[in-house]
């Protein structure tokens, strides 16, 4: 059922990874000041991640599963700052290799990375204290993902994620450019997420609207690209730069039109 989407995601993240990692690191280290950039490929800061971890009751004894761990920034950051055990899972073989080298360079022995599509991963039930996602669950339909997360969590365990949310209806063109082109399922509204969390069995839902911060990030994303335009073109070539810039502008436009936002959700399996 998900194999076509999985193929597209592999193509997106595996094929372009070499260039996009270098470009991403340059831009994000300008967007996020001080220690807020920890290698995340998501529109949230290190402080947001730590706050989400606290809400999700993650501590040094927790075992957490990071679904769509990407190049491993958030997984390694949580493993090193909190000391919890982290299992990251990602469909991209390049990102898993990159995550492993990140963990090695940080001398972490409490983090591991699995290469698999979440739809095919045969993970053990009632196992994880918390299952998290940052900017990755846009690829995964929550209608199917949340029941799996519920099954894999221990009783009392938490689901915690930060993701784009639909604030107002999007046009077909916006859906195409913001979702279809990025192998994302249609962006869910805040109400959709609440309903899906409750219907999958979660309770005690905590919610934070991060849309203002998201708009600032998107604004700085455009400014940073323009500031180091020549350097980025040297890394990626003109065509890559221009395509990337167009997409960034498109997302910023939707956010500034009040159609797109970003939010944090935490829920509990009782
Ligand atoms: C934008 S990146 C976010 C990475 C990371 N969470 C972060 O904040 O840096 C989204 C990640 O989701 C992964 N992904 C998408 N679909 C997946 C699937 N079906 N199974 C596992 N990983 C998937 C992609 O390969 C990609 O690395």
Coordinates of C-alpha atoms and ligand atoms in Angstrom, one line a residue:
X1 CA 0.0 0.0 0.0
X2 CA 2.8 2.4 0.9
X3 CA 5.5 1.1 -1.5
X4 CA 5.1 3.8 -4.2
X5 CA 5.4 6.6 -1.7
X6 CA 8.4 4.8 0.0
X7 CA 10.1 4.7 -3.4
X8 CA 9.6 8.4 -3.9
X9 CA 10.9 9.2 -0.4
X10 CA 14.0 7.1 -1.0
X11 CA 14.6 8.9 -4.2
X12 CA 14.1 12.3 -2.6
X13 CA 16.3 11.7 0.4
X14 CA 18.9 9.3 -0.9
X15 CA 19.6 10.7 -4.3
X16 CA 19.8 14.3 -3.3
X17 CA 21.4 13.8 0.0
X18 CA 25.0 14.6 -0.9
X19 CA 24.3 18.1 -2.0
X20 CA 21.4 18.9 0.2
X21 CA 23.2 18.0 3.4
X22 CA 25.9 20.5 2.8
X23 CA 23.4 23.2 1.7
X24 CA 21.1 22.4 4.7
X25 CA 23.9 22.6 7.2
X26 CA 25.0 26.1 5.9
X27 CA 21.5 27.5 5.9
X28 CA 20.3 26.1 9.2
X29 CA 23.5 27.1 11.1
X30 CA 22.6 30.7 10.0
X31 CA 18.9 30.4 10.9
X32 CA 19.4 29.0 14.3
X33 CA 21.6 31.0 16.6
X34 CA 24.0 29.7 19.3
X35 CA 23.4 26.1 20.2
X36 CA 19.9 25.8 18.7
X37 CA 21.1 24.0 15.5
X38 CA 21.8 20.4 16.5
X39 CA 21.6 19.0 12.9
X40 CA 17.8 18.9 12.8
X41 CA 16.1 18.8 9.4
X42 CA 12.9 20.1 10.9
X43 CA 11.6 23.6 11.7
X44 CA 12.1 23.4 15.4
X45 CA 15.0 24.5 17.7
X46 CA 17.0 22.4 20.2
X47 CA 15.0 24.2 23.0
X48 CA 11.7 23.1 21.4
X49 CA 13.0 19.5 21.3
X50 CA 14.1 19.6 24.9
X51 CA 10.7 21.0 26.0
X52 CA 8.9 18.3 24.0
X53 CA 11.1 15.6 25.6
X54 CA 10.2 17.0 29.1
X55 CA 6.5 17.0 28.3
X56 CA 6.9 13.4 27.0
X57 CA 8.5 12.5 30.4
X58 CA 11.7 11.3 28.7
X59 CA 14.6 10.8 31.2
X60 CA 17.9 8.9 31.2
X61 CA 16.2 5.6 31.8
X62 CA 13.8 6.0 28.8
X63 CA 14.1 4.0 25.6
X64 CA 12.8 6.2 22.8
X65 CA 12.1 5.5 19.1
X66 CA 12.7 8.4 16.7
X67 CA 10.6 7.7 13.5
X68 CA 12.1 9.3 10.4
X69 CA 15.3 10.1 12.2
X70 CA 16.9 11.5 9.1
X71 CA 20.6 12.4 9.4
X72 CA 20.3 11.8 13.2
X73 CA 20.6 15.3 14.7
X74 CA 17.7 15.1 17.2
X75 CA 18.3 11.4 18.1
X76 CA 22.0 12.1 18.9
X77 CA 21.2 15.3 20.7
X78 CA 18.7 13.6 23.0
X79 CA 21.0 10.7 23.6
X80 CA 23.8 13.0 24.6
X81 CA 22.0 15.6 26.6
X82 CA 19.4 13.4 28.4
X83 CA 21.4 10.1 28.3
X84 CA 18.3 8.1 27.2
X85 CA 18.6 5.1 24.9
X86 CA 17.5 6.1 21.3
X87 CA 16.6 3.9 18.4
X88 CA 16.3 6.0 15.2
X89 CA 14.6 4.5 12.2
X90 CA 14.8 5.9 8.7
X91 CA 14.1 4.6 5.1
X92 CA 17.1 6.4 3.7
X93 CA 20.3 4.3 3.7
X94 CA 22.5 7.4 3.2
X95 CA 20.9 9.1 6.2
X96 CA 21.3 6.0 8.4
X97 CA 25.0 5.9 7.4
X98 CA 25.3 9.6 8.2
X99 CA 23.6 9.2 11.5
X100 CA 25.9 6.4 12.5
X101 CA 29.0 8.5 11.7
X102 CA 27.4 11.4 13.7
X103 CA 26.9 9.1 16.7
X104 CA 30.5 7.8 16.4
X105 CA 31.9 11.3 16.2
X106 CA 30.0 12.2 19.4
X107 CA 31.2 8.9 21.0
X108 CA 27.6 7.8 21.8
X109 CA 26.9 4.2 22.6
X110 CA 23.3 4.7 23.6
X111 CA 21.9 5.4 20.1
X112 CA 21.3 3.0 17.2
X113 CA 19.9 3.5 13.7
X114 CA 17.7 1.0 11.7
X115 CA 17.3 1.3 8.0
X116 CA 13.7 0.5 7.1
X117 CA 10.4 1.9 6.1
X118 CA 8.2 2.3 9.2
X119 CA 5.5 0.4 7.3
X120 CA 7.7 -2.7 7.0
X121 CA 9.5 -2.5 10.3
X122 CA 8.7 -5.4 12.5
X123 CA 9.1 -3.5 15.8
X124 CA 8.3 -5.1 19.1
X125 CA 5.0 -4.3 20.9
X126 CA 4.8 -2.6 24.4
X127 CA 8.5 -1.7 24.2
X128 CA 9.2 2.1 24.0
X129 CA 8.8 4.7 26.7
X130 CA 8.3 7.4 24.1
X131 CA 8.0 7.5 20.3
X132 CA 8.9 10.8 18.7
X133 CA 9.0 12.5 15.3
X134 CA 10.3 15.9 14.2
X135 CA 9.4 17.2 10.7
X136 CA 9.2 13.6 9.4
X137 CA 5.6 12.5 10.1
X138 CA 4.3 14.7 7.2
X139 CA 5.4 11.7 5.1
X140 CA 3.4 9.2 7.2
X141 CA -0.4 9.1 7.3
X142 CA -1.3 9.4 11.0
X143 CA -4.4 7.3 10.4
X144 CA -2.1 4.3 10.0
X145 CA 0.9 5.5 11.9
X146 CA -0.8 6.4 15.3
X147 CA -2.2 2.9 15.9
X148 CA 1.3 1.4 15.2
X149 CA 2.8 3.9 17.6
X150 CA 0.2 2.9 20.2
X151 CA 1.0 -0.7 19.8
X152 CA 4.8 -0.2 20.1
X153 CA 4.6 2.0 23.2
X154 CA 4.7 0.6 26.7
X155 CA 1.5 1.3 28.7
X156 CA 2.1 4.8 30.2
X157 CA 4.4 5.6 27.2
X158 CA 4.2 8.8 25.2
X159 CA 3.8 9.9 21.6
X160 CA 5.5 13.2 20.9
X161 CA 5.9 15.0 17.6
X162 CA 6.3 18.4 15.9
X163 CA 4.9 18.9 12.5
X164 CA 3.4 21.3 9.9
X165 CA -0.3 21.9 10.3
X166 CA -2.9 23.2 8.0
X167 CA -4.5 26.4 9.4
X168 CA -6.7 27.3 6.4
X169 CA -7.7 25.4 3.3
X170 CA -4.9 25.1 0.7
X171 CA -5.4 25.3 -3.0
X172 CA -4.7 22.3 -5.3
X173 CA -1.5 24.0 -6.5
X174 CA -0.4 24.5 -2.9
X175 CA -1.2 20.9 -2.0
X176 CA 0.9 19.8 -5.0
X177 CA 3.9 22.0 -4.2
X178 CA 3.9 21.6 -0.5
X179 CA 2.9 17.9 -0.2
X180 CA 2.8 15.9 -3.4
X181 CA 6.2 17.1 -4.7
X182 CA 7.7 16.3 -1.3
X183 CA 6.1 12.8 -1.0
X184 CA 4.0 14.1 1.9
X185 CA 0.5 13.0 2.7
X186 CA -2.0 15.9 2.8
X187 CA -1.2 18.3 5.6
X188 CA -3.5 17.7 8.6
X189 CA -5.2 20.4 10.7
X190 CA -4.8 20.7 14.4
X191 CA -8.3 19.3 14.9
X192 CA -7.5 16.4 12.6
X193 CA -4.5 15.5 14.8
X194 CA -6.5 15.8 18.0
X195 CA -9.2 13.5 16.6
X196 CA -6.7 11.0 15.2
X197 CA -4.8 10.9 18.5
X198 CA -8.0 10.3 20.5
X199 CA -9.3 7.7 18.1
X200 CA -6.0 5.8 18.2
X201 CA -6.4 5.5 22.0
X202 CA -4.2 8.4 23.3
X203 CA -5.2 10.7 26.1
X204 CA -3.8 13.6 28.1
X205 CA -3.0 15.5 24.9
X206 CA -0.6 18.4 25.2
X207 CA -0.5 20.9 22.4
X208 CA 1.7 23.9 21.5
X209 CA 1.2 26.2 18.5
X210 CA 4.7 27.0 17.1
X211 CA 3.4 28.8 14.1
X212 CA 5.0 32.2 14.9
X213 CA 8.4 30.7 15.4
X214 CA 7.9 28.7 12.2
X215 CA 7.2 31.9 10.3
X216 CA 10.4 33.4 11.7
X217 CA 12.4 30.3 10.6
X218 CA 11.0 30.5 7.1
X219 CA 11.7 34.2 6.9
X220 CA 15.3 33.7 8.0
X221 CA 15.6 30.7 5.7
X222 CA 15.0 33.0 2.7
X223 CA 17.3 35.7 4.1
X224 CA 20.1 33.3 4.7
X225 CA 19.8 31.8 1.3
X226 CA 20.1 35.3 -0.3
X227 CA 23.0 36.3 2.0
X228 CA 25.2 33.3 1.0
X229 CA 23.7 32.8 -2.5
X230 CA 27.1 32.6 -4.3
X231 CA 28.5 30.2 -1.8
X232 CA 25.4 28.0 -2.1
X233 CA 25.6 28.1 -5.9
X234 CA 29.2 27.0 -5.6
X235 CA 28.1 24.0 -3.5
X236 CA 25.0 22.9 -5.4
X237 CA 24.9 24.6 -8.8
X238 CA 22.5 27.3 -10.0
X239 CA 19.6 25.0 -10.9
X240 CA 19.5 23.3 -7.5
X241 CA 19.8 26.7 -5.7
X242 CA 16.9 28.2 -7.7
X243 CA 14.6 25.2 -7.3
X244 CA 15.3 25.1 -3.6
X245 CA 14.8 28.8 -3.2
X246 CA 11.4 28.6 -5.1
X247 CA 10.1 25.9 -2.8
X248 CA 11.3 27.8 0.3
X249 CA 9.5 30.9 -0.9
X250 CA 6.4 28.9 -1.6
X251 CA 6.3 27.5 1.9
X252 CA 7.0 31.0 3.4
X253 CA 4.1 32.5 1.3
X254 CA 1.6 29.9 2.6
X255 CA 2.8 30.4 6.2
X256 CA 2.5 34.2 5.9
X257 CA -0.9 33.9 4.3
X258 CA -1.9 32.2 7.6
X259 CA -2.6 28.8 5.8
X260 CA 0.3 26.8 7.2
X261 CA 1.7 26.5 10.7
X262 CA 3.7 24.2 12.9
X263 CA 2.7 22.5 16.2
X264 CA 3.8 20.2 18.9
X265 CA 1.6 17.4 20.2
X266 CA 2.3 15.0 23.1
X267 CA -0.1 12.2 24.2
X268 CA -0.2 9.3 26.5
X269 CA -1.0 5.6 26.1
X270 CA -2.8 4.8 29.3
Ligands
LIG1 C1 12.7 16.1 6.9 S1 13.5 14.6 7.4 C2 13.4 14.9 9.2 C3 14.5 14.2 9.9 C4 14.7 14.3 11.4 N1 13.5 13.9 12.1 C5 15.1 15.7 11.8 O1 14.4 16.4 12.4 O2 16.3 16.0 11.5 C6 12.2 13.4 7.1 C7 12.8 12.0 7.2 O3 11.7 11.0 7.2 C8 12.1 9.8 6.6 N2 11.0 9.0 6.2 C9 10.0 9.3 5.3 N3 9.2 8.2 5.2 C10 9.7 7.2 5.9 C11 9.2 5.9 6.2 N4 8.2 5.4 5.6 N5 9.9 5.1 7.1 C12 11.0 5.6 7.7 N6 11.5 6.9 7.5 C13 10.8 7.7 6.6 C14 12.9 10.4 5.4 O4 13.8 9.4 4.9 C15 13.7 11.6 6.1 O5 14.9 11.2 6.5

